[in-house]
Amino acid sequence: MKTSATAQCRSHADWSRKEPTRKRWEKHSARRPEVISADLPNTELLYGVAPVLAALRRGSREVYGLYYRGNNIGDVFHDKMEEIFSMAKERCVPIMSVSKEKLMRAVDGNIHQGVVLKVSKIKDHTLLRLGQFKDGQYAVNTNEDAFVYESRRKYPLWVCLDRIQDQYNLGSIMRSALFFGADGIVIDYKEGCKPTPHVCKASAGAREYIPCFSSRSIVELLDQAKQDGWTVISTSTRDAADKASATPECLASIDGPAIVVLGNEGFGVREQIVRNSSVSVHIPVRADTPEMFDSLNVGVAAAITLSAIRFVGE
């Protein structure tokens, strides 16, 4: 039986009745589509329980359809799936039961955990300048507008990615940045990885909550930030570390806004950025290791560095 999107907008009491979980979901399902694709302009397919749930909770995207595997749902994510379907129903989102094969094709064989959400893309903004921090606020100037931000911590904290190219690394860094109180992330416009649905999956949905901007000139952006009172912290490998490079322990008493710069998986932070930074830090090796292991994965290094930052007065 076909079910219209309007018919799905039933009361929460109807949704909450004690029925077998899979049957309740299928009761609200529309006709199975032949193909699942981001066929509308500026749309994309999020997949996985955490990204889909985060997108619905955040509510900053338009939602065009929810697709789920119609059998063998399982009980691992039972409560989260209940919430996903409840929120989709409340927003009158078409809910469609599809086969495992169609879900796999829709997400190019990636692990989807039985659920895909068609949503609008988050609009990309080019970051031009991070303004001076004053009275708990600062300006974030982009190519289209200027936004006033309030810092999540005592002082603003941003993460700048110099040519990070791996989607899983970007997703991991997004999750750490959100967890440790960063206000935003800046990626390299030309050579950096873009925040795709794969990145959202790797971030466990953190992509929905952490603002992400691109920059056409990270060098100029960081130089201007220093002039506006920001502490620029660049990271380096064991071999690149010199006498001026410190360990993360030195980040325990920062008295002002800060930007942590993380570098490319193969080449690290560009030398010009390191030279112009306020401080350069490296994570020390605790035992003898082969020369090829001169650094940690950049996602791991991001978490360690961000966890070490303490602002004066916190």
PDB file of C-alpha atoms in Angstrom:
ATOM      1  CA  MET A   1       0.000   0.000   0.000  1.00  0.00           C
ATOM      2  CA  LYS A   2       1.322   3.431  -0.936  1.00  0.00           C
ATOM      3  CA  THR A   3       1.728   5.939   1.872  1.00  0.00           C
ATOM      4  CA  SER A   4       1.923   9.653   1.153  1.00  0.00           C
ATOM      5  CA  ALA A   5       4.263  12.013   2.993  1.00  0.00           C
ATOM      6  CA  THR A   6       1.208  13.737   4.482  1.00  0.00           C
ATOM      7  CA  ALA A   7      -0.123  10.493   5.851  1.00  0.00           C
ATOM      8  CA  GLN A   8       3.143   9.988   7.691  1.00  0.00           C
ATOM      9  CA  CYS A   9       2.534  13.079   9.847  1.00  0.00           C
ATOM     10  CA  ARG A  10       0.687  11.305  12.592  1.00  0.00           C
ATOM     11  CA  SER A  11       0.694  12.015  16.296  1.00  0.00           C
ATOM     12  CA  HIS A  12       3.601  10.925  18.454  1.00  0.00           C
ATOM     13  CA  ALA A  13       1.188   8.737  20.385  1.00  0.00           C
ATOM     14  CA  ASP A  14       0.445   6.750  17.220  1.00  0.00           C
ATOM     15  CA  TRP A  15       4.157   6.340  16.613  1.00  0.00           C
ATOM     16  CA  SER A  16       4.888   5.197  20.148  1.00  0.00           C
ATOM     17  CA  ARG A  17       2.421   2.325  20.291  1.00  0.00           C
ATOM     18  CA  LYS A  18       3.982  -0.963  21.248  1.00  0.00           C
ATOM     19  CA  GLU A  19       4.372  -2.832  17.979  1.00  0.00           C
ATOM     20  CA  PRO A  20       7.307  -4.775  16.591  1.00  0.00           C
ATOM     21  CA  THR A  21       9.875  -2.121  15.680  1.00  0.00           C
ATOM     22  CA  ARG A  22      10.366  -3.085  12.027  1.00  0.00           C
ATOM     23  CA  LYS A  23       6.597  -3.222  11.392  1.00  0.00           C
ATOM     24  CA  ARG A  24       6.145   0.262  12.847  1.00  0.00           C
ATOM     25  CA  TRP A  25       8.821   1.665  10.544  1.00  0.00           C
ATOM     26  CA  GLU A  26       7.365  -0.071   7.508  1.00  0.00           C
ATOM     27  CA  LYS A  27       3.898   1.234   8.340  1.00  0.00           C
ATOM     28  CA  HIS A  28       5.185   4.764   7.663  1.00  0.00           C
ATOM     29  CA  SER A  29       7.140   3.835   4.534  1.00  0.00           C
ATOM     30  CA  ALA A  30       6.415   5.172   1.077  1.00  0.00           C
ATOM     31  CA  ARG A  31       6.781   3.186  -2.144  1.00  0.00           C
ATOM     32  CA  ARG A  32      10.262   1.781  -2.682  1.00  0.00           C
ATOM     33  CA  PRO A  33      12.271   3.938  -5.095  1.00  0.00           C
ATOM     34  CA  GLU A  34      13.988   2.400  -8.097  1.00  0.00           C
ATOM     35  CA  VAL A  35      17.201   4.378  -7.512  1.00  0.00           C
ATOM     36  CA  ILE A  36      18.500   6.316  -4.509  1.00  0.00           C
ATOM     37  CA  SER A  37      20.533   9.327  -5.598  1.00  0.00           C
ATOM     38  CA  ALA A  38      21.228  12.964  -4.810  1.00  0.00           C
ATOM     39  CA  ASP A  39      19.249  13.944  -7.914  1.00  0.00           C
ATOM     40  CA  LEU A  40      18.234  17.413  -6.743  1.00  0.00           C
ATOM     41  CA  PRO A  41      20.613  20.395  -7.065  1.00  0.00           C
ATOM     42  CA  ASN A  42      22.896  20.900  -4.062  1.00  0.00           C
ATOM     43  CA  THR A  43      21.850  17.671  -2.352  1.00  0.00           C
ATOM     44  CA  GLU A  44      23.862  14.776  -0.964  1.00  0.00           C
ATOM     45  CA  LEU A  45      23.331  11.449   0.754  1.00  0.00           C
ATOM     46  CA  LEU A  46      24.365  11.074   4.381  1.00  0.00           C
ATOM     47  CA  TYR A  47      24.731   7.515   5.586  1.00  0.00           C
ATOM     48  CA  GLY A  48      25.233   5.772   8.906  1.00  0.00           C
ATOM     49  CA  VAL A  49      23.267   6.052  12.129  1.00  0.00           C
ATOM     50  CA  ALA A  50      25.356   8.789  13.774  1.00  0.00           C
ATOM     51  CA  PRO A  51      25.508  11.215  10.786  1.00  0.00           C
ATOM     52  CA  VAL A  52      21.798  10.792  10.023  1.00  0.00           C
ATOM     53  CA  LEU A  53      20.833  11.271  13.649  1.00  0.00           C
ATOM     54  CA  ALA A  54      23.106  14.316  13.994  1.00  0.00           C
ATOM     55  CA  ALA A  55      21.671  15.930  10.871  1.00  0.00           C
ATOM     56  CA  LEU A  56      18.111  15.491  12.092  1.00  0.00           C
ATOM     57  CA  ARG A  57      18.925  16.718  15.594  1.00  0.00           C
ATOM     58  CA  ARG A  58      20.831  19.738  14.316  1.00  0.00           C
ATOM     59  CA  GLY A  59      18.085  20.656  11.880  1.00  0.00           C
ATOM     60  CA  SER A  60      20.192  22.998   9.749  1.00  0.00           C
ATOM     61  CA  ARG A  61      19.653  21.126   6.466  1.00  0.00           C
ATOM     62  CA  GLU A  62      16.627  20.563   4.273  1.00  0.00           C
ATOM     63  CA  VAL A  63      15.667  16.878   4.370  1.00  0.00           C
ATOM     64  CA  TYR A  64      14.159  15.228   1.293  1.00  0.00           C
ATOM     65  CA  GLY A  65      13.970  11.554   2.110  1.00  0.00           C
ATOM     66  CA  LEU A  66      14.918   8.818   4.569  1.00  0.00           C
ATOM     67  CA  TYR A  67      15.830   5.392   3.224  1.00  0.00           C
ATOM     68  CA  TYR A  68      16.311   2.327   5.368  1.00  0.00           C
ATOM     69  CA  ARG A  69      16.906  -1.359   4.951  1.00  0.00           C
ATOM     70  CA  GLY A  70      13.500  -2.930   5.176  1.00  0.00           C
ATOM     71  CA  ASN A  71      14.528  -6.177   6.840  1.00  0.00           C
ATOM     72  CA  ASN A  72      17.100  -7.386   9.332  1.00  0.00           C
ATOM     73  CA  ILE A  73      17.365  -4.002  11.071  1.00  0.00           C
ATOM     74  CA  GLY A  74      18.808  -5.524  14.224  1.00  0.00           C
ATOM     75  CA  ASP A  75      18.795  -4.171  17.752  1.00  0.00           C
ATOM     76  CA  VAL A  76      22.281  -2.647  18.054  1.00  0.00           C
ATOM     77  CA  PHE A  77      21.063   0.881  17.308  1.00  0.00           C
ATOM     78  CA  HIS A  78      17.438   0.302  18.280  1.00  0.00           C
ATOM     79  CA  ASP A  79      16.954   3.466  20.369  1.00  0.00           C
ATOM     80  CA  LYS A  80      18.776   5.709  17.891  1.00  0.00           C
ATOM     81  CA  MET A  81      16.820   4.315  14.964  1.00  0.00           C
ATOM     82  CA  GLU A  82      13.623   4.945  16.897  1.00  0.00           C
ATOM     83  CA  GLU A  83      14.647   8.578  17.303  1.00  0.00           C
ATOM     84  CA  ILE A  84      15.598   8.896  13.624  1.00  0.00           C
ATOM     85  CA  PHE A  85      12.210   7.680  12.456  1.00  0.00           C
ATOM     86  CA  SER A  86      10.351   9.738  15.029  1.00  0.00           C
ATOM     87  CA  MET A  87      12.071  12.974  13.973  1.00  0.00           C
ATOM     88  CA  ALA A  88      11.617  12.188  10.279  1.00  0.00           C
ATOM     89  CA  LYS A  89       7.917  11.601  10.847  1.00  0.00           C
ATOM     90  CA  GLU A  90       7.533  14.863  12.769  1.00  0.00           C
ATOM     91  CA  ARG A  91       9.127  16.749   9.857  1.00  0.00           C
ATOM     92  CA  CYS A  92       6.960  14.930   7.293  1.00  0.00           C
ATOM     93  CA  VAL A  93      10.006  13.463   5.594  1.00  0.00           C
ATOM     94  CA  PRO A  94       9.203  10.669   3.113  1.00  0.00           C
ATOM     95  CA  ILE A  95      10.353   7.389   4.656  1.00  0.00           C
ATOM     96  CA  MET A  96      11.154   4.564   2.258  1.00  0.00           C
ATOM     97  CA  SER A  97      12.032   0.930   2.852  1.00  0.00           C
ATOM     98  CA  VAL A  98      14.658  -0.272   0.362  1.00  0.00           C
ATOM     99  CA  SER A  99      16.821  -3.299  -0.229  1.00  0.00           C
ATOM    100  CA  LYS A 100      20.347  -3.726   1.064  1.00  0.00           C
ATOM    101  CA  GLU A 101      21.620  -3.687  -2.519  1.00  0.00           C
ATOM    102  CA  LYS A 102      20.072  -0.296  -3.283  1.00  0.00           C
ATOM    103  CA  LEU A 103      21.539   1.213  -0.142  1.00  0.00           C
ATOM    104  CA  MET A 104      24.960  -0.168  -1.025  1.00  0.00           C
ATOM    105  CA  ARG A 105      24.790   1.291  -4.538  1.00  0.00           C
ATOM    106  CA  ALA A 106      23.625   4.656  -3.208  1.00  0.00           C
ATOM    107  CA  VAL A 107      26.687   5.048  -0.963  1.00  0.00           C
ATOM    108  CA  ASP A 108      29.229   3.378  -3.254  1.00  0.00           C
ATOM    109  CA  GLY A 109      29.599   0.318  -1.061  1.00  0.00           C
ATOM    110  CA  ASN A 110      30.415   2.188   2.143  1.00  0.00           C
ATOM    111  CA  ILE A 111      29.150   0.992   5.530  1.00  0.00           C
ATOM    112  CA  HIS A 112      25.700   2.575   5.856  1.00  0.00           C
ATOM    113  CA  GLN A 113      24.337   0.714   8.923  1.00  0.00           C
ATOM    114  CA  GLY A 114      20.981   0.391   7.193  1.00  0.00           C
ATOM    115  CA  VAL A 115      20.031   4.062   6.880  1.00  0.00           C
ATOM    116  CA  VAL A 116      20.568   6.876   4.339  1.00  0.00           C
ATOM    117  CA  LEU A 117      19.268  10.451   4.446  1.00  0.00           C
ATOM    118  CA  LYS A 118      18.915  12.742   1.416  1.00  0.00           C
ATOM    119  CA  VAL A 119      19.686  16.306   2.522  1.00  0.00           C
ATOM    120  CA  SER A 120      20.715  19.705   1.224  1.00  0.00           C
ATOM    121  CA  LYS A 121      24.427  20.469   1.172  1.00  0.00           C
ATOM    122  CA  ILE A 122      25.865  22.811   3.783  1.00  0.00           C
ATOM    123  CA  LYS A 123      26.829  26.017   2.026  1.00  0.00           C
ATOM    124  CA  ASP A 124      30.556  26.592   1.733  1.00  0.00           C
ATOM    125  CA  HIS A 125      31.987  29.914   2.924  1.00  0.00           C
ATOM    126  CA  THR A 126      35.473  31.225   2.245  1.00  0.00           C
ATOM    127  CA  LEU A 127      37.068  32.551   5.422  1.00  0.00           C
ATOM    128  CA  LEU A 128      38.838  35.881   4.973  1.00  0.00           C
ATOM    129  CA  ARG A 129      39.659  36.936   8.519  1.00  0.00           C
ATOM    130  CA  LEU A 130      39.243  36.067  12.179  1.00  0.00           C
ATOM    131  CA  GLY A 131      38.799  39.348  14.013  1.00  0.00           C
ATOM    132  CA  GLN A 132      40.028  40.545  17.377  1.00  0.00           C
ATOM    133  CA  PHE A 133      38.496  38.918  20.438  1.00  0.00           C
ATOM    134  CA  LYS A 134      36.764  41.453  22.674  1.00  0.00           C
ATOM    135  CA  ASP A 135      34.088  41.159  25.378  1.00  0.00           C
ATOM    136  CA  GLY A 136      33.572  37.467  24.652  1.00  0.00           C
ATOM    137  CA  GLN A 137      32.959  37.981  20.925  1.00  0.00           C
ATOM    138  CA  TYR A 138      34.843  38.226  17.656  1.00  0.00           C
ATOM    139  CA  ALA A 139      34.063  38.647  13.970  1.00  0.00           C
ATOM    140  CA  VAL A 140      34.330  35.873  11.405  1.00  0.00           C
ATOM    141  CA  ASN A 141      34.576  37.548   8.005  1.00  0.00           C
ATOM    142  CA  THR A 142      33.765  35.488   4.912  1.00  0.00           C
ATOM    143  CA  ASN A 143      33.414  36.135   1.199  1.00  0.00           C
ATOM    144  CA  GLU A 144      29.678  36.735   1.647  1.00  0.00           C
ATOM    145  CA  ASP A 145      29.090  38.084   5.124  1.00  0.00           C
ATOM    146  CA  ALA A 146      30.499  38.804   8.565  1.00  0.00           C
ATOM    147  CA  PHE A 147      29.357  36.712  11.506  1.00  0.00           C
ATOM    148  CA  VAL A 148      29.693  37.485  15.199  1.00  0.00           C
ATOM    149  CA  TYR A 149      30.887  34.476  17.183  1.00  0.00           C
ATOM    150  CA  GLU A 150      30.873  33.815  20.908  1.00  0.00           C
ATOM    151  CA  SER A 151      33.661  31.469  21.974  1.00  0.00           C
ATOM    152  CA  ARG A 152      32.722  28.078  23.394  1.00  0.00           C
ATOM    153  CA  ARG A 153      35.638  28.291  25.828  1.00  0.00           C
ATOM    154  CA  LYS A 154      37.290  31.108  27.767  1.00  0.00           C
ATOM    155  CA  TYR A 155      38.978  32.186  24.511  1.00  0.00           C
ATOM    156  CA  PRO A 156      38.278  31.199  20.906  1.00  0.00           C
ATOM    157  CA  LEU A 157      39.964  28.071  19.568  1.00  0.00           C
ATOM    158  CA  TRP A 158      40.181  27.220  15.858  1.00  0.00           C
ATOM    159  CA  VAL A 159      41.782  24.404  13.884  1.00  0.00           C
ATOM    160  CA  CYS A 160      43.510  25.161  10.589  1.00  0.00           C
ATOM    161  CA  LEU A 161      44.304  22.288   8.209  1.00  0.00           C
ATOM    162  CA  ASP A 162      47.215  22.818   5.849  1.00  0.00           C
ATOM    163  CA  ARG A 163      46.543  20.530   2.862  1.00  0.00           C
ATOM    164  CA  ILE A 164      44.950  17.623   4.768  1.00  0.00           C
ATOM    165  CA  GLN A 165      43.790  15.238   2.034  1.00  0.00           C
ATOM    166  CA  ASP A 166      42.414  12.107   3.671  1.00  0.00           C
ATOM    167  CA  GLN A 167      38.662  12.108   4.316  1.00  0.00           C
ATOM    168  CA  TYR A 168      38.941   9.907   7.386  1.00  0.00           C
ATOM    169  CA  ASN A 169      41.557  12.204   8.896  1.00  0.00           C
ATOM    170  CA  LEU A 170      39.334  15.226   8.311  1.00  0.00           C
ATOM    171  CA  GLY A 171      36.397  13.470   9.928  1.00  0.00           C
ATOM    172  CA  SER A 172      38.488  12.444  12.930  1.00  0.00           C
ATOM    173  CA  ILE A 173      39.788  16.004  13.362  1.00  0.00           C
ATOM    174  CA  MET A 174      36.251  17.401  13.190  1.00  0.00           C
ATOM    175  CA  ARG A 175      35.163  15.111  16.006  1.00  0.00           C
ATOM    176  CA  SER A 176      38.158  16.053  18.172  1.00  0.00           C
ATOM    177  CA  ALA A 177      37.723  19.757  17.435  1.00  0.00           C
ATOM    178  CA  LEU A 178      34.101  19.637  18.529  1.00  0.00           C
ATOM    179  CA  PHE A 179      34.938  17.582  21.623  1.00  0.00           C
ATOM    180  CA  PHE A 180      37.695  19.949  22.801  1.00  0.00           C
ATOM    181  CA  GLY A 181      35.680  23.125  22.295  1.00  0.00           C
ATOM    182  CA  ALA A 182      36.885  24.549  18.979  1.00  0.00           C
ATOM    183  CA  ASP A 183      34.676  27.161  17.347  1.00  0.00           C
ATOM    184  CA  GLY A 184      35.511  26.201  13.775  1.00  0.00           C
ATOM    185  CA  ILE A 185      37.779  24.547  11.223  1.00  0.00           C
ATOM    186  CA  VAL A 186      39.576  26.032   8.219  1.00  0.00           C
ATOM    187  CA  ILE A 187      40.620  23.857   5.278  1.00  0.00           C
ATOM    188  CA  ASP A 188      42.858  24.628   2.314  1.00  0.00           C
ATOM    189  CA  TYR A 189      40.670  25.551  -0.674  1.00  0.00           C
ATOM    190  CA  LYS A 190      43.049  24.262  -3.360  1.00  0.00           C
ATOM    191  CA  GLU A 191      44.709  21.209  -1.857  1.00  0.00           C
ATOM    192  CA  GLY A 192      42.547  20.274   1.106  1.00  0.00           C
ATOM    193  CA  CYS A 193      39.981  17.518   1.458  1.00  0.00           C
ATOM    194  CA  LYS A 194      36.377  18.736   1.163  1.00  0.00           C
ATOM    195  CA  PRO A 195      33.707  17.930   3.792  1.00  0.00           C
ATOM    196  CA  THR A 196      31.836  15.182   1.925  1.00  0.00           C
ATOM    197  CA  PRO A 197      29.293  12.683   3.303  1.00  0.00           C
ATOM    198  CA  HIS A 198      32.247  10.288   3.774  1.00  0.00           C
ATOM    199  CA  VAL A 199      33.830  12.904   6.048  1.00  0.00           C
ATOM    200  CA  CYS A 200      30.568  13.254   7.956  1.00  0.00           C
ATOM    201  CA  LYS A 201      30.514   9.488   8.513  1.00  0.00           C
ATOM    202  CA  ALA A 202      34.140   9.504   9.706  1.00  0.00           C
ATOM    203  CA  SER A 203      33.316  12.352  12.098  1.00  0.00           C
ATOM    204  CA  ALA A 204      30.404  10.353  13.612  1.00  0.00           C
ATOM    205  CA  GLY A 205      28.153  13.297  12.756  1.00  0.00           C
ATOM    206  CA  ALA A 206      30.355  16.017  14.271  1.00  0.00           C
ATOM    207  CA  ARG A 207      30.407  17.660  10.831  1.00  0.00           C
ATOM    208  CA  GLU A 208      26.851  18.831  11.518  1.00  0.00           C
ATOM    209  CA  TYR A 209      27.942  20.819  14.580  1.00  0.00           C
ATOM    210  CA  ILE A 210      31.406  22.207  13.826  1.00  0.00           C
ATOM    211  CA  PRO A 211      31.528  25.117  11.329  1.00  0.00           C
ATOM    212  CA  CYS A 212      33.907  24.401   8.457  1.00  0.00           C
ATOM    213  CA  PHE A 213      35.309  27.123   6.191  1.00  0.00           C
ATOM    214  CA  SER A 214      37.755  27.125   3.306  1.00  0.00           C
ATOM    215  CA  SER A 215      40.646  29.537   2.782  1.00  0.00           C
ATOM    216  CA  ARG A 216      42.301  30.501  -0.481  1.00  0.00           C
ATOM    217  CA  SER A 217      45.435  31.626   1.381  1.00  0.00           C
ATOM    218  CA  ILE A 218      46.070  30.006   4.742  1.00  0.00           C
ATOM    219  CA  VAL A 219      49.402  31.825   5.035  1.00  0.00           C
ATOM    220  CA  GLU A 220      47.757  35.257   4.755  1.00  0.00           C
ATOM    221  CA  LEU A 221      44.890  34.227   7.031  1.00  0.00           C
ATOM    222  CA  LEU A 222      47.272  33.151   9.810  1.00  0.00           C
ATOM    223  CA  ASP A 223      49.497  36.226   9.432  1.00  0.00           C
ATOM    224  CA  GLN A 224      46.477  38.489   9.806  1.00  0.00           C
ATOM    225  CA  ALA A 225      45.246  36.495  12.784  1.00  0.00           C
ATOM    226  CA  LYS A 226      48.590  37.004  14.556  1.00  0.00           C
ATOM    227  CA  GLN A 227      48.263  40.735  14.013  1.00  0.00           C
ATOM    228  CA  ASP A 228      44.796  40.569  15.541  1.00  0.00           C
ATOM    229  CA  GLY A 229      46.093  38.936  18.722  1.00  0.00           C
ATOM    230  CA  TRP A 230      45.706  35.234  17.958  1.00  0.00           C
ATOM    231  CA  THR A 231      48.294  32.678  19.071  1.00  0.00           C
ATOM    232  CA  VAL A 232      49.181  30.502  16.069  1.00  0.00           C
ATOM    233  CA  ILE A 233      50.312  27.011  17.120  1.00  0.00           C
ATOM    234  CA  SER A 234      51.909  24.889  14.398  1.00  0.00           C
ATOM    235  CA  THR A 235      52.617  21.183  14.803  1.00  0.00           C
ATOM    236  CA  SER A 236      55.727  19.384  13.559  1.00  0.00           C
ATOM    237  CA  THR A 237      57.210  15.896  13.340  1.00  0.00           C
ATOM    238  CA  ARG A 238      60.063  14.511  15.418  1.00  0.00           C
ATOM    239  CA  ASP A 239      62.653  15.139  12.695  1.00  0.00           C
ATOM    240  CA  ALA A 240      61.347  18.615  11.885  1.00  0.00           C
ATOM    241  CA  ALA A 241      61.374  19.685  15.528  1.00  0.00           C
ATOM    242  CA  ASP A 242      64.195  22.090  16.368  1.00  0.00           C
ATOM    243  CA  LYS A 243      65.316  23.833  19.531  1.00  0.00           C
ATOM    244  CA  ALA A 244      62.431  26.287  19.208  1.00  0.00           C
ATOM    245  CA  SER A 245      59.858  23.492  19.091  1.00  0.00           C
ATOM    246  CA  ALA A 246      58.144  22.657  22.366  1.00  0.00           C
ATOM    247  CA  THR A 247      55.990  19.788  23.588  1.00  0.00           C
ATOM    248  CA  PRO A 248      52.215  20.092  24.117  1.00  0.00           C
ATOM    249  CA  GLU A 249      52.751  20.757  27.813  1.00  0.00           C
ATOM    250  CA  CYS A 250      53.641  24.349  26.896  1.00  0.00           C
ATOM    251  CA  LEU A 251      50.034  24.884  25.799  1.00  0.00           C
ATOM    252  CA  ALA A 252      48.676  24.755  29.358  1.00  0.00           C
ATOM    253  CA  SER A 253      48.524  28.523  29.915  1.00  0.00           C
ATOM    254  CA  ILE A 254      47.459  30.359  26.751  1.00  0.00           C
ATOM    255  CA  ASP A 255      46.139  33.834  27.455  1.00  0.00           C
ATOM    256  CA  GLY A 256      44.130  34.686  24.360  1.00  0.00           C
ATOM    257  CA  PRO A 257      42.522  33.229  21.221  1.00  0.00           C
ATOM    258  CA  ALA A 258      44.414  30.402  19.521  1.00  0.00           C
ATOM    259  CA  ILE A 259      44.647  28.567  16.200  1.00  0.00           C
ATOM    260  CA  VAL A 260      46.129  25.069  15.953  1.00  0.00           C
ATOM    261  CA  VAL A 261      47.662  24.308  12.548  1.00  0.00           C
ATOM    262  CA  LEU A 262      47.914  20.676  11.411  1.00  0.00           C
ATOM    263  CA  GLY A 263      49.794  19.690   8.286  1.00  0.00           C
ATOM    264  CA  ASN A 264      49.591  17.401   5.301  1.00  0.00           C
ATOM    265  CA  GLU A 265      49.836  13.645   5.926  1.00  0.00           C
ATOM    266  CA  GLY A 266      53.102  13.364   4.019  1.00  0.00           C
ATOM    267  CA  PHE A 267      54.799  16.757   4.283  1.00  0.00           C
ATOM    268  CA  GLY A 268      53.443  18.313   7.467  1.00  0.00           C
ATOM    269  CA  VAL A 269      52.879  22.033   7.982  1.00  0.00           C
ATOM    270  CA  ARG A 270      54.562  24.238   5.379  1.00  0.00           C
ATOM    271  CA  GLU A 271      57.866  25.710   6.551  1.00  0.00           C
ATOM    272  CA  GLN A 272      56.674  29.268   5.946  1.00  0.00           C
ATOM    273  CA  ILE A 273      53.740  28.736   8.313  1.00  0.00           C
ATOM    274  CA  VAL A 274      55.968  27.151  10.970  1.00  0.00           C
ATOM    275  CA  ARG A 275      58.415  30.073  10.805  1.00  0.00           C
ATOM    276  CA  ASN A 276      55.635  32.624  11.226  1.00  0.00           C
ATOM    277  CA  SER A 277      53.839  30.761  14.018  1.00  0.00           C
ATOM    278  CA  SER A 278      53.735  31.983  17.592  1.00  0.00           C
ATOM    279  CA  VAL A 279      54.869  28.572  18.793  1.00  0.00           C
ATOM    280  CA  SER A 280      55.730  25.219  17.230  1.00  0.00           C
ATOM    281  CA  VAL A 281      55.002  21.997  19.081  1.00  0.00           C
ATOM    282  CA  HIS A 282      55.808  18.344  18.518  1.00  0.00           C
ATOM    283  CA  ILE A 283      54.653  15.198  20.286  1.00  0.00           C
ATOM    284  CA  PRO A 284      57.770  13.500  21.696  1.00  0.00           C
ATOM    285  CA  VAL A 285      58.532   9.864  21.042  1.00  0.00           C
ATOM    286  CA  ARG A 286      58.719   7.833  24.269  1.00  0.00           C
ATOM    287  CA  ALA A 287      60.828   4.937  22.991  1.00  0.00           C
ATOM    288  CA  ASP A 288      63.099   3.928  20.151  1.00  0.00           C
ATOM    289  CA  THR A 289      61.078   3.538  16.961  1.00  0.00           C
ATOM    290  CA  PRO A 290      61.986   2.984  13.291  1.00  0.00           C
ATOM    291  CA  GLU A 291      62.792   6.181  11.441  1.00  0.00           C
ATOM    292  CA  MET A 292      59.752   5.901   9.174  1.00  0.00           C
ATOM    293  CA  PHE A 293      57.497   6.320  12.217  1.00  0.00           C
ATOM    294  CA  ASP A 294      58.522   9.881  12.981  1.00  0.00           C
ATOM    295  CA  SER A 295      55.015  11.111  13.726  1.00  0.00           C
ATOM    296  CA  LEU A 296      51.506  10.092  14.654  1.00  0.00           C
ATOM    297  CA  ASN A 297      48.507   9.993  12.370  1.00  0.00           C
ATOM    298  CA  VAL A 298      47.346  13.604  11.999  1.00  0.00           C
ATOM    299  CA  GLY A 299      43.948  12.793  13.484  1.00  0.00           C
ATOM    300  CA  VAL A 300      45.581  11.363  16.602  1.00  0.00           C
ATOM    301  CA  ALA A 301      48.029  14.272  16.788  1.00  0.00           C
ATOM    302  CA  ALA A 302      45.110  16.699  16.579  1.00  0.00           C
ATOM    303  CA  ALA A 303      43.375  15.111  19.565  1.00  0.00           C
ATOM    304  CA  ILE A 304      46.549  15.106  21.695  1.00  0.00           C
ATOM    305  CA  THR A 305      47.392  18.722  20.859  1.00  0.00           C
ATOM    306  CA  LEU A 306      43.868  20.028  21.399  1.00  0.00           C
ATOM    307  CA  SER A 307      43.537  18.145  24.675  1.00  0.00           C
ATOM    308  CA  ALA A 308      46.689  19.903  25.971  1.00  0.00           C
ATOM    309  CA  ILE A 309      45.375  23.428  25.436  1.00  0.00           C
ATOM    310  CA  ARG A 310      44.351  25.270  28.581  1.00  0.00           C
ATOM    311  CA  PHE A 311      43.393  28.911  28.595  1.00  0.00           C
ATOM    312  CA  VAL A 312      44.298  31.170  31.502  1.00  0.00           C
ATOM    313  CA  GLY A 313      41.262  31.409  33.740  1.00  0.00           C
ATOM    314  CA  GLU A 314      39.685  28.097  32.795  1.00  0.00           C
TER     315      GLU A 314
END
